[in-house]
Amino acid sequence: MELFELLGYAFLQHALIASCAVAACAAVVGYFLIGRGLTFAGHALPNIGFAGAAGAVFFGVAPVLGLFAFTIGAALVFAFLGKELHDRDLGIGVVMTFCLGLGLFFLAMYSGYAERVYGILFGTILGISEAEVRLTLISSLVTLVGIAAIYRPLLFSTADTESASARGVPIRLLAAIFLVLTAVTVSLAVQVTGSLLVFTLLVGPAAAARTFSRRPSAAIGLAILLAEAYVVVGILLAAITKTLPVSFFVASLSFGVYVPSRLLQRRRTWKR
Amino acid sequence: MSHKTDEREASVSLNQVSIRLGGKTIQENMNFQLAHGELVAILGPNGAGKSTLLKILLGFLRPSEGEVRVLGKTPRTGNQLIGYLPQFQSFDSMNTLRARDIVGFGLDGHRWGIGLPSRKREKKLNEVLEEVDALGFSKASFDEVSGGERQRLLLAQALISDPQLLLLDEPLASLDIGHAQEVISLVARVCRTRKITVLLVTHDVNPLLPHIDHVLYLANGQSALGKPEEVITSEVLTRLYGSRVEVVSAQGRHFVAGVET
């Protein structure tokens, strides 16, 4: 099938529109997750979301609602966990594994299509409905506007908590807002990549972009471009091959860009 | 021993202040006033309350008793008239930020929104970078500059909001003597040219002696404020510590013997 012919299909348009919106959020959020040493939370949230989605399927409501409920709830718990990295990551791990267990419980109780669960784990972007596209666009817009609103104090507190606090930056409030926006992004990204592969879109583009620029605005801009490229190319390749899943291509692209950018990272030393 | 100044002129004043942390009394009955424009070194052993005092002046902590006034007001965080250089910075994976971006935090890092670049902002940044002699490495990242250069950048971050009071928590720690001298002369110059009050926590007063106006010595729940030669004496320190302390002075330098400093 010709590419142009493919682009005429509503399902593909929906997939592209929703993915592009999610990719932008994931790239921005990912930059701060890395800066704040929160990438483990970025891995844990989609797994926690899996339990929510499985529960939603079990109770017969839209999976995305379960995703929102569980990830936002977990984000608020994370925001109040200890500041010490060690304690915090232990807490995150305990919450995550409990939720995975809960997800398994819902699966065992559920007697319907296993396909819906498979979709949560590996993504269902090519089957996204118009209503879901709308929800995705609105939620993405809220996330991006939210991050823009707290951009400067978020960056300041990410770099230097103590100085930011002395300047009057509300550290805990910002941490909570940021984690909730991360939860929203993760919930949306689960549709594209599935909960197992969210990391690839959330952290992959920002990690690669950070090797190219030390300016936050430039690194974030590049991360957005990379994330958009991954999802667009991934969706088109999946549509062309018809059998291979989108998330496979997104994960491969993310890996394929990160590894060389890391290896080729100039030992950038600034010249005196 | 307390240094009396006109109430209106006082930059920092403590009245009957006690500090307790976790049931432990750190300081009791602190009474002193610091006049505007002074350079004051805060000395004392670990746990005497040096950093805690700065945190009270910043509004991070409240005293258990007594009244604290900073620039005529009760301390609260977010006072842009106070510049602060914390003892520890948590840059971690953000240490690839450029020097000038880190300095810029002091200007508008606390403001909401994205913030657009402007010529005025760049001018302000360049001025303060020049003041701390950091213009030459303003585009280097934080992990590429030396310890002394980092302190100069963080000082620029503290200065960029044109503060009336600078609180520096161990800015000389982990610097070799050459870099420490560099930071000290810079701090002294900034204090005199900007006519602002500077409180500097340190472990070794000797390199600071030519520059400081007063010493605030904290030990064993007690404090003493005065000129270095008045405070760093066997008599005063013995009273503070409550045990025999000998100050040995040689070639204009003071060494405290008999305690862990």
Coordinates of C-alpha atoms in Angstrom, one line a residue:
Chain A
M1 CA 0.0 0.0 0.0
E2 CA 1.2 3.5 -0.8
L3 CA 2.2 5.8 2.0
F4 CA -0.1 8.5 0.8
E5 CA -3.0 6.1 0.5
L6 CA -2.3 5.0 4.1
L7 CA -2.4 8.6 5.3
G8 CA -5.9 8.9 4.1
Y9 CA -7.1 6.4 6.7
A10 CA -8.8 7.9 9.8
F11 CA -7.2 5.4 12.2
L12 CA -3.7 6.4 11.0
Q13 CA -4.5 10.1 11.3
H14 CA -5.8 9.6 14.8
A15 CA -2.7 7.6 15.8
L16 CA -0.4 10.3 14.4
I17 CA -2.2 13.2 16.1
A18 CA -2.4 11.5 19.5
S19 CA 1.2 10.2 19.3
C20 CA 2.7 13.6 18.4
A21 CA 0.9 15.2 21.3
V22 CA 2.1 12.5 23.8
A23 CA 5.6 12.6 22.4
A24 CA 6.0 16.3 23.1
C25 CA 4.9 15.8 26.7
A26 CA 7.1 12.8 27.2
A27 CA 10.2 14.6 25.9
V28 CA 9.7 17.6 28.2
V29 CA 8.8 15.6 31.3
G30 CA 11.7 13.2 30.5
Y31 CA 14.3 16.1 30.6
F32 CA 13.3 16.9 34.2
L33 CA 13.0 13.3 35.3
I34 CA 16.6 12.8 34.3
G35 CA 17.7 16.1 36.0
R36 CA 15.8 15.2 39.2
G37 CA 17.2 11.6 39.4
L38 CA 13.6 10.4 39.0
T39 CA 14.0 8.0 36.1
F40 CA 13.1 5.1 38.3
A41 CA 9.8 6.8 39.0
G42 CA 9.4 7.1 35.2
H43 CA 9.8 3.3 35.0
A44 CA 7.5 2.6 37.9
L45 CA 4.6 4.8 37.0
P46 CA 3.6 2.9 33.9
N47 CA 3.8 -0.4 35.7
I48 CA 1.6 1.1 38.4
G49 CA -0.7 2.3 35.6
F50 CA -0.9 -1.2 34.3
A51 CA -2.8 -2.2 37.5
G52 CA -5.1 0.7 37.1
A53 CA -5.8 -0.2 33.4
A54 CA -6.3 -3.9 34.2
G55 CA -8.7 -2.9 37.0
A56 CA -10.6 -0.6 34.6
V57 CA -10.9 -3.5 32.1
F58 CA -12.1 -5.8 34.9
F59 CA -14.8 -3.2 36.0
G60 CA -15.7 -2.5 32.4
V61 CA -14.6 1.2 32.3
A62 CA -12.1 2.9 29.9
P63 CA -8.5 1.8 30.7
V64 CA -7.2 5.3 30.4
L65 CA -9.4 6.3 33.5
G66 CA -7.8 3.5 35.5
L67 CA -4.4 4.6 34.3
F68 CA -5.0 8.2 35.4
A69 CA -6.4 7.2 38.8
F70 CA -3.5 4.8 39.6
T71 CA -0.6 6.9 38.3
I72 CA -1.8 10.2 39.7
G73 CA -2.4 8.5 43.1
A74 CA 1.1 7.0 43.0
A75 CA 2.6 10.3 41.9
L76 CA 1.2 12.0 45.0
V77 CA 2.5 9.2 47.2
F78 CA 6.0 9.6 45.6
A79 CA 5.9 13.4 46.2
F80 CA 5.7 12.7 49.9
L81 CA 8.3 10.0 50.1
G82 CA 11.6 10.9 51.6
K83 CA 13.9 13.3 49.8
E84 CA 16.8 10.8 50.2
L85 CA 17.2 9.0 46.9
H86 CA 17.8 5.7 48.6
D87 CA 14.6 5.8 50.7
R88 CA 12.6 7.2 47.9
D89 CA 13.5 4.6 45.3
L90 CA 12.9 1.8 47.9
G91 CA 9.4 3.3 48.4
I92 CA 8.8 3.6 44.7
G93 CA 9.9 0.0 44.2
V94 CA 7.6 -1.3 46.9
V95 CA 4.6 0.6 45.6
M96 CA 5.3 -0.6 42.0
T97 CA 5.6 -4.3 42.8
F98 CA 2.5 -4.2 44.9
C99 CA 0.6 -2.6 42.0
L100 CA 2.0 -5.2 39.5
G101 CA 0.6 -7.9 41.9
L102 CA -2.7 -6.1 42.0
G103 CA -2.7 -6.0 38.1
L104 CA -2.1 -9.7 38.1
F105 CA -5.1 -10.2 40.4
F106 CA -7.4 -8.2 38.1
L107 CA -6.1 -10.3 35.1
A108 CA -6.8 -13.5 36.9
M109 CA -10.3 -12.4 37.8
Y110 CA -11.0 -11.1 34.3
S111 CA -12.4 -13.6 31.8
G112 CA -12.8 -11.4 28.7
Y113 CA -10.4 -10.8 25.8
A114 CA -6.7 -11.1 26.7
E115 CA -6.1 -8.8 23.7
R116 CA -7.2 -5.7 25.7
V117 CA -4.6 -6.5 28.4
Y118 CA -2.0 -7.1 25.7
G119 CA -2.8 -3.7 24.4
I120 CA -2.2 -2.1 27.7
L121 CA 1.2 -3.8 28.0
F122 CA 2.4 -3.1 24.4
G123 CA 0.2 -0.2 23.2
T124 CA -2.9 0.2 21.1
I125 CA -2.2 3.4 19.3
L126 CA -3.4 2.2 15.9
G127 CA -6.8 1.4 17.4
I128 CA -7.3 4.7 19.3
S129 CA -10.8 6.1 19.1
E130 CA -11.7 9.7 18.3
A131 CA -12.9 10.3 21.9
E132 CA -9.5 9.0 23.1
V133 CA -7.7 11.3 20.7
R134 CA -9.6 14.3 22.0
L135 CA -8.8 13.3 25.6
T136 CA -5.2 12.9 24.7
L137 CA -5.0 16.3 23.0
I138 CA -6.6 18.1 25.9
S139 CA -4.5 16.3 28.6
S140 CA -1.3 16.9 26.6
L141 CA -2.1 20.6 26.3
V142 CA -2.7 20.8 30.0
T143 CA 0.6 19.1 30.7
L144 CA 2.6 21.3 28.4
V145 CA 1.0 24.5 29.7
G146 CA 1.5 23.2 33.2
I147 CA 5.2 22.6 32.7
A148 CA 5.6 26.0 30.9
A149 CA 4.0 27.7 33.9
I150 CA 6.4 26.2 36.4
Y151 CA 9.4 26.0 34.0
R152 CA 11.8 28.4 35.7
P153 CA 11.3 27.4 39.4
L154 CA 11.2 23.8 38.3
L155 CA 14.5 24.1 36.6
F156 CA 16.0 26.0 39.5
S157 CA 14.8 23.6 42.1
T158 CA 15.9 20.6 40.0
A159 CA 19.5 22.1 39.9
D160 CA 19.8 23.4 43.4
T161 CA 17.1 22.7 45.9
E162 CA 18.6 24.7 48.8
S163 CA 19.2 28.0 46.9
A164 CA 15.8 27.7 45.2
S165 CA 14.2 27.2 48.5
A166 CA 15.9 30.3 50.0
R167 CA 14.6 32.3 47.0
G168 CA 11.1 31.3 47.9
V169 CA 10.5 28.5 45.4
P170 CA 7.9 26.1 46.9
I171 CA 9.9 23.0 46.5
R172 CA 7.4 20.4 47.7
L173 CA 4.5 21.9 45.8
L174 CA 6.5 21.9 42.6
A175 CA 7.7 18.4 43.1
A176 CA 4.0 17.3 43.5
I177 CA 2.8 19.2 40.5
F178 CA 5.6 17.8 38.4
L179 CA 5.0 14.2 39.4
V180 CA 1.2 14.6 38.7
L181 CA 2.0 16.0 35.2
T182 CA 4.4 13.0 34.8
A183 CA 1.6 10.7 35.7
V184 CA -0.7 12.2 33.1
T185 CA 2.0 12.0 30.5
V186 CA 2.7 8.4 31.4
S187 CA -1.0 7.5 31.2
L188 CA -1.2 9.0 27.7
A189 CA 2.1 7.4 26.6
V190 CA 0.8 3.9 27.6
Q191 CA -1.6 4.1 24.7
V192 CA 1.3 4.6 22.3
T193 CA 4.0 2.3 23.6
G194 CA 2.2 0.2 26.2
S195 CA 3.1 0.3 29.8
L196 CA 6.2 -1.9 29.4
L197 CA 7.8 0.4 26.9
V198 CA 6.9 3.9 28.2
F199 CA 10.5 4.5 29.3
T200 CA 11.6 4.4 25.7
L201 CA 9.6 7.5 24.9
L202 CA 9.7 9.2 28.3
V203 CA 13.5 9.0 28.9
G204 CA 15.0 7.9 25.6
P205 CA 14.6 11.2 23.6
A206 CA 15.7 13.5 26.6
A207 CA 18.7 11.3 27.4
A208 CA 19.9 11.4 23.8
A209 CA 19.2 15.2 23.5
R210 CA 21.2 15.9 26.7
T211 CA 24.3 14.6 25.1
F212 CA 24.0 17.2 22.4
S213 CA 23.3 20.4 24.3
R214 CA 23.8 21.7 27.8
R215 CA 21.3 24.5 27.4
P216 CA 18.0 23.3 28.9
S217 CA 15.8 25.0 26.2
A218 CA 17.9 23.5 23.4
A219 CA 18.0 20.0 24.9
I220 CA 14.3 20.0 25.5
G221 CA 13.6 21.3 22.0
L222 CA 15.8 18.5 20.5
A223 CA 14.2 15.9 22.7
I224 CA 10.8 17.0 21.4
L225 CA 12.0 16.6 17.8
L226 CA 13.5 13.2 18.5
A227 CA 10.3 12.0 20.2
E228 CA 8.1 13.2 17.4
A229 CA 10.4 11.5 14.8
Y230 CA 10.3 8.2 16.8
V231 CA 6.5 8.0 16.9
V232 CA 5.9 9.2 13.4
V233 CA 8.4 6.9 11.8
G234 CA 7.3 4.1 14.2
I235 CA 3.6 4.4 13.3
L236 CA 4.3 4.7 9.5
L237 CA 6.6 1.6 9.6
A238 CA 4.0 -0.4 11.6
A239 CA 1.3 0.7 9.1
I240 CA 3.4 -0.3 6.1
T241 CA 4.5 -3.7 7.5
K242 CA 1.0 -4.3 8.8
T243 CA 2.1 -7.0 11.2
L244 CA 4.8 -5.4 13.4
P245 CA 3.8 -3.3 16.4
V246 CA 4.4 0.5 16.7
S247 CA 6.1 0.1 20.1
F248 CA 8.7 -2.2 18.6
F249 CA 9.8 0.5 16.2
V250 CA 9.7 3.3 18.7
A251 CA 11.8 1.3 21.2
S252 CA 14.3 0.4 18.4
L253 CA 14.6 4.0 17.2
S254 CA 15.0 5.3 20.7
F255 CA 17.7 2.7 21.4
G256 CA 19.3 3.2 18.0
V257 CA 19.7 7.0 18.6
Y258 CA 20.7 6.9 22.2
V259 CA 23.6 4.4 21.9
P260 CA 25.5 6.3 19.1
S261 CA 24.8 9.7 20.6
R262 CA 26.2 8.5 23.9
L263 CA 29.2 6.8 22.3
L264 CA 29.9 9.8 20.0
Q265 CA 29.4 12.3 22.8
R266 CA 32.4 14.6 22.4
R267 CA 34.4 14.8 25.5
R268 CA 33.2 18.4 25.4
T269 CA 35.6 20.5 27.2
W270 CA 35.1 24.1 27.1
K271 CA 38.2 26.0 25.8
R272 CA 39.8 28.5 28.1
Chain B
M1 CA 31.0 42.2 74.2
S2 CA 27.9 42.8 72.1
H3 CA 28.2 45.4 69.4
K4 CA 25.7 48.2 69.9
T5 CA 24.4 50.0 66.9
D6 CA 21.4 52.2 66.2
E7 CA 18.3 50.0 65.8
R8 CA 17.5 51.5 62.4
E9 CA 20.9 50.8 61.1
A10 CA 21.0 47.1 62.3
S11 CA 21.1 44.7 59.4
V12 CA 20.6 41.7 61.6
S13 CA 19.4 41.7 65.2
L14 CA 18.7 38.9 67.7
N15 CA 17.0 39.5 71.0
Q16 CA 16.9 36.7 73.6
V17 CA 17.1 34.1 70.9
S18 CA 17.3 30.4 71.8
I19 CA 17.7 27.7 69.2
R20 CA 16.7 24.1 69.9
L21 CA 16.8 21.3 67.4
G22 CA 15.3 17.9 68.2
G23 CA 15.2 18.5 71.9
K24 CA 18.8 19.7 72.0
T25 CA 19.7 23.2 72.9
I26 CA 22.0 24.6 70.3
Q27 CA 22.2 28.2 71.4
E28 CA 20.7 30.1 74.3
N29 CA 20.0 33.8 74.9
M30 CA 21.7 35.1 71.8
N31 CA 21.7 38.9 71.8
F32 CA 23.5 40.8 69.2
Q33 CA 23.1 43.4 66.4
L34 CA 25.1 43.6 63.2
A35 CA 25.4 47.1 61.7
H36 CA 24.9 47.5 58.0
G37 CA 27.9 47.0 55.7
E38 CA 29.9 44.8 58.1
L39 CA 31.9 41.7 57.1
V40 CA 31.4 39.2 59.9
A41 CA 33.0 35.7 60.2
I42 CA 30.9 33.1 62.1
L43 CA 33.2 30.7 63.9
G44 CA 32.8 27.7 66.1
P45 CA 33.0 23.9 66.4
N46 CA 30.7 21.5 64.4
G47 CA 27.2 21.5 65.8
A48 CA 27.5 24.9 67.5
G49 CA 24.7 26.2 65.4
K50 CA 26.5 28.2 62.7
S51 CA 24.5 26.9 59.7
T52 CA 21.4 26.7 61.8
L53 CA 21.8 30.4 62.6
L54 CA 21.9 31.2 58.8
K55 CA 18.8 29.0 58.3
I56 CA 17.0 31.1 60.9
L57 CA 18.0 34.3 59.2
L58 CA 16.8 32.9 55.9
G59 CA 13.4 31.9 57.4
F60 CA 14.0 28.1 56.9
L61 CA 13.8 27.6 60.7
R62 CA 12.2 29.5 63.5
P63 CA 14.0 30.2 66.8
S64 CA 12.5 28.4 69.8
E65 CA 12.4 31.7 71.7
G66 CA 13.2 35.3 71.2
E67 CA 13.0 37.7 68.3
V68 CA 15.0 37.8 65.1
R69 CA 15.0 40.8 62.7
V70 CA 16.7 40.7 59.3
L71 CA 16.8 44.0 57.4
G72 CA 14.1 45.3 59.7
K73 CA 11.7 42.3 59.2
T74 CA 10.9 38.9 60.6
P75 CA 12.8 36.4 58.4
R76 CA 10.9 34.7 55.6
T77 CA 12.1 32.7 52.6
G78 CA 11.9 34.4 49.3
N79 CA 13.4 37.7 50.4
Q80 CA 15.3 38.7 47.3
L81 CA 17.3 41.2 49.5
I82 CA 19.1 38.3 51.0
G83 CA 21.7 36.4 48.9
Y84 CA 22.5 32.9 50.1
L85 CA 25.3 30.5 49.3
P86 CA 24.5 27.1 50.7
Q87 CA 27.1 24.8 52.1
F88 CA 26.1 21.9 49.8
Q89 CA 24.8 22.2 46.3
S90 CA 22.8 19.3 44.9
F91 CA 23.5 19.9 41.2
D92 CA 24.1 16.2 40.5
S93 CA 23.0 15.5 36.9
M94 CA 22.3 19.2 36.3
N95 CA 26.0 20.1 36.6
T96 CA 26.1 20.3 32.9
L97 CA 24.2 23.5 33.0
R98 CA 26.2 26.5 31.8
A99 CA 27.7 28.9 34.3
R100 CA 25.6 31.9 33.1
D101 CA 22.4 29.9 33.3
I102 CA 23.2 29.0 36.9
V103 CA 23.9 32.6 37.8
G104 CA 20.6 33.6 36.1
F105 CA 18.7 31.5 38.6
G106 CA 19.4 34.2 41.1
L107 CA 17.7 36.8 38.9
D108 CA 14.5 35.1 37.9
G109 CA 14.7 31.4 38.8
H110 CA 11.9 31.9 41.3
R111 CA 9.5 33.5 38.8
W112 CA 6.8 31.5 37.1
G113 CA 6.7 30.9 33.4
I114 CA 9.3 30.2 30.8
G115 CA 11.0 33.6 30.7
L116 CA 12.1 35.0 27.5
P117 CA 15.7 36.1 26.8
S118 CA 16.1 39.9 26.8
R119 CA 19.0 42.3 26.3
K120 CA 18.5 43.8 29.7
R121 CA 18.8 40.3 31.3
E122 CA 22.0 39.6 29.4
K123 CA 23.4 42.9 30.4
K124 CA 22.7 42.3 34.1
L125 CA 24.2 38.8 33.8
N126 CA 27.4 40.1 32.2
E127 CA 27.8 42.8 34.8
V128 CA 27.6 40.4 37.7
L129 CA 29.8 37.9 35.9
E130 CA 32.4 40.6 35.4
E131 CA 32.1 41.6 39.1
V132 CA 33.2 38.1 40.2
D133 CA 35.6 37.9 37.3
A134 CA 33.8 35.0 35.7
L135 CA 33.0 36.4 32.3
G136 CA 35.8 34.4 30.8
F137 CA 34.1 31.0 31.7
S138 CA 30.5 32.0 31.6
K139 CA 29.7 29.5 28.9
A140 CA 31.5 26.6 30.5
S141 CA 29.4 24.1 32.3
F142 CA 29.4 23.8 36.1
D143 CA 31.3 20.5 36.0
E144 CA 34.1 22.0 33.9
V145 CA 35.2 24.8 36.3
S146 CA 37.3 24.6 39.4
G147 CA 36.0 24.7 43.0
G148 CA 37.0 28.4 43.4
E149 CA 35.3 29.3 40.1
R150 CA 32.2 27.5 41.3
Q151 CA 32.1 29.6 44.4
R152 CA 32.5 32.7 42.4
L153 CA 29.6 31.7 40.2
L154 CA 27.4 30.9 43.1
L155 CA 28.4 34.3 44.7
A156 CA 27.3 35.9 41.4
Q157 CA 24.0 34.1 41.6
A158 CA 23.6 35.4 45.1
L159 CA 24.6 39.0 44.1
I160 CA 22.5 39.3 40.9
S161 CA 19.4 40.3 42.8
D162 CA 21.3 43.2 44.4
P163 CA 20.9 41.9 48.0
Q164 CA 21.5 44.0 51.2
L165 CA 22.7 40.9 53.1
L166 CA 24.9 38.0 52.0
L167 CA 24.9 34.7 53.9
L168 CA 27.7 32.4 52.9
D169 CA 27.8 29.0 54.5
E170 CA 31.4 27.7 54.4
P171 CA 32.3 29.1 51.0
L172 CA 36.0 28.2 51.7
A173 CA 35.4 24.6 52.5
S174 CA 37.3 22.2 50.2
L175 CA 39.2 25.1 48.6
D176 CA 43.0 25.1 48.6
I177 CA 44.6 28.2 50.2
G178 CA 45.1 30.0 46.9
H179 CA 41.5 29.6 45.8
A180 CA 40.3 30.4 49.3
Q181 CA 42.3 33.7 49.2
E182 CA 40.8 34.5 45.8
V183 CA 37.2 34.0 47.2
I184 CA 38.0 35.9 50.4
S185 CA 39.3 39.0 48.6
L186 CA 36.3 38.9 46.2
V187 CA 33.9 38.7 49.2
A188 CA 35.6 41.5 50.9
R189 CA 35.6 43.7 47.8
V190 CA 31.9 43.0 47.2
C191 CA 31.1 43.9 50.8
R192 CA 32.9 47.2 50.6
T193 CA 32.0 48.3 47.1
R194 CA 28.3 47.3 47.4
K195 CA 28.2 48.4 51.0
I196 CA 26.3 45.3 52.1
T197 CA 26.4 43.1 55.2
V198 CA 28.2 39.8 54.8
L199 CA 28.0 36.8 57.2
L200 CA 30.5 34.1 56.4
V201 CA 30.7 30.8 58.1
T202 CA 34.2 29.4 58.3
H203 CA 36.4 27.0 60.1
D204 CA 39.7 28.9 59.7
V205 CA 39.6 32.6 60.5
N206 CA 43.2 33.3 59.8
P207 CA 43.0 34.0 56.0
L208 CA 40.0 36.3 56.8
L209 CA 41.7 38.4 59.5
P210 CA 42.8 41.3 57.3
H211 CA 39.3 41.7 56.0
I212 CA 36.7 41.1 58.7
D213 CA 35.1 43.7 61.0
H214 CA 33.8 41.3 63.6
V215 CA 33.8 37.7 64.7
L216 CA 30.7 35.9 65.9
Y217 CA 32.0 32.9 67.9
L218 CA 29.5 30.1 68.7
A219 CA 30.4 27.3 71.1
N220 CA 28.7 25.1 73.7
G221 CA 25.4 27.0 73.5
Q222 CA 27.1 30.3 74.1
S223 CA 28.1 33.1 71.7
A224 CA 30.4 36.1 71.6
L225 CA 30.5 39.0 69.1
G226 CA 33.3 41.4 68.8
K227 CA 36.5 42.4 67.0
P228 CA 38.7 39.3 66.2
E229 CA 41.3 40.3 68.8
E230 CA 38.7 40.7 71.5
V231 CA 36.9 37.4 70.8
I232 CA 39.7 35.0 69.8
T233 CA 41.4 35.1 73.2
S234 CA 42.0 32.4 75.8
E235 CA 39.7 34.1 78.3
V236 CA 36.7 34.5 76.0
L237 CA 36.9 31.1 74.4
T238 CA 37.5 29.4 77.8
R239 CA 34.2 31.1 79.0
L240 CA 32.4 29.9 75.8
Y241 CA 33.5 26.4 75.9
G242 CA 33.3 26.1 79.6
S243 CA 36.7 24.4 79.7
R244 CA 40.3 25.5 79.4
V245 CA 41.1 26.8 76.0
E246 CA 44.4 28.3 74.9
V247 CA 44.7 30.7 72.0
V248 CA 48.2 30.8 70.6
S249 CA 48.9 33.8 68.4
A250 CA 51.9 33.9 66.2
Q251 CA 52.7 36.2 63.3
G252 CA 49.2 37.7 63.3
R253 CA 47.6 34.3 63.2
H254 CA 45.5 32.7 65.9
F255 CA 45.5 29.0 66.8
V256 CA 43.0 27.5 69.2
A257 CA 44.4 24.8 71.3
G258 CA 42.5 22.5 73.7
V259 CA 39.3 21.9 71.7
E260 CA 38.3 20.1 68.5
T261 CA 37.5 23.0 66.1

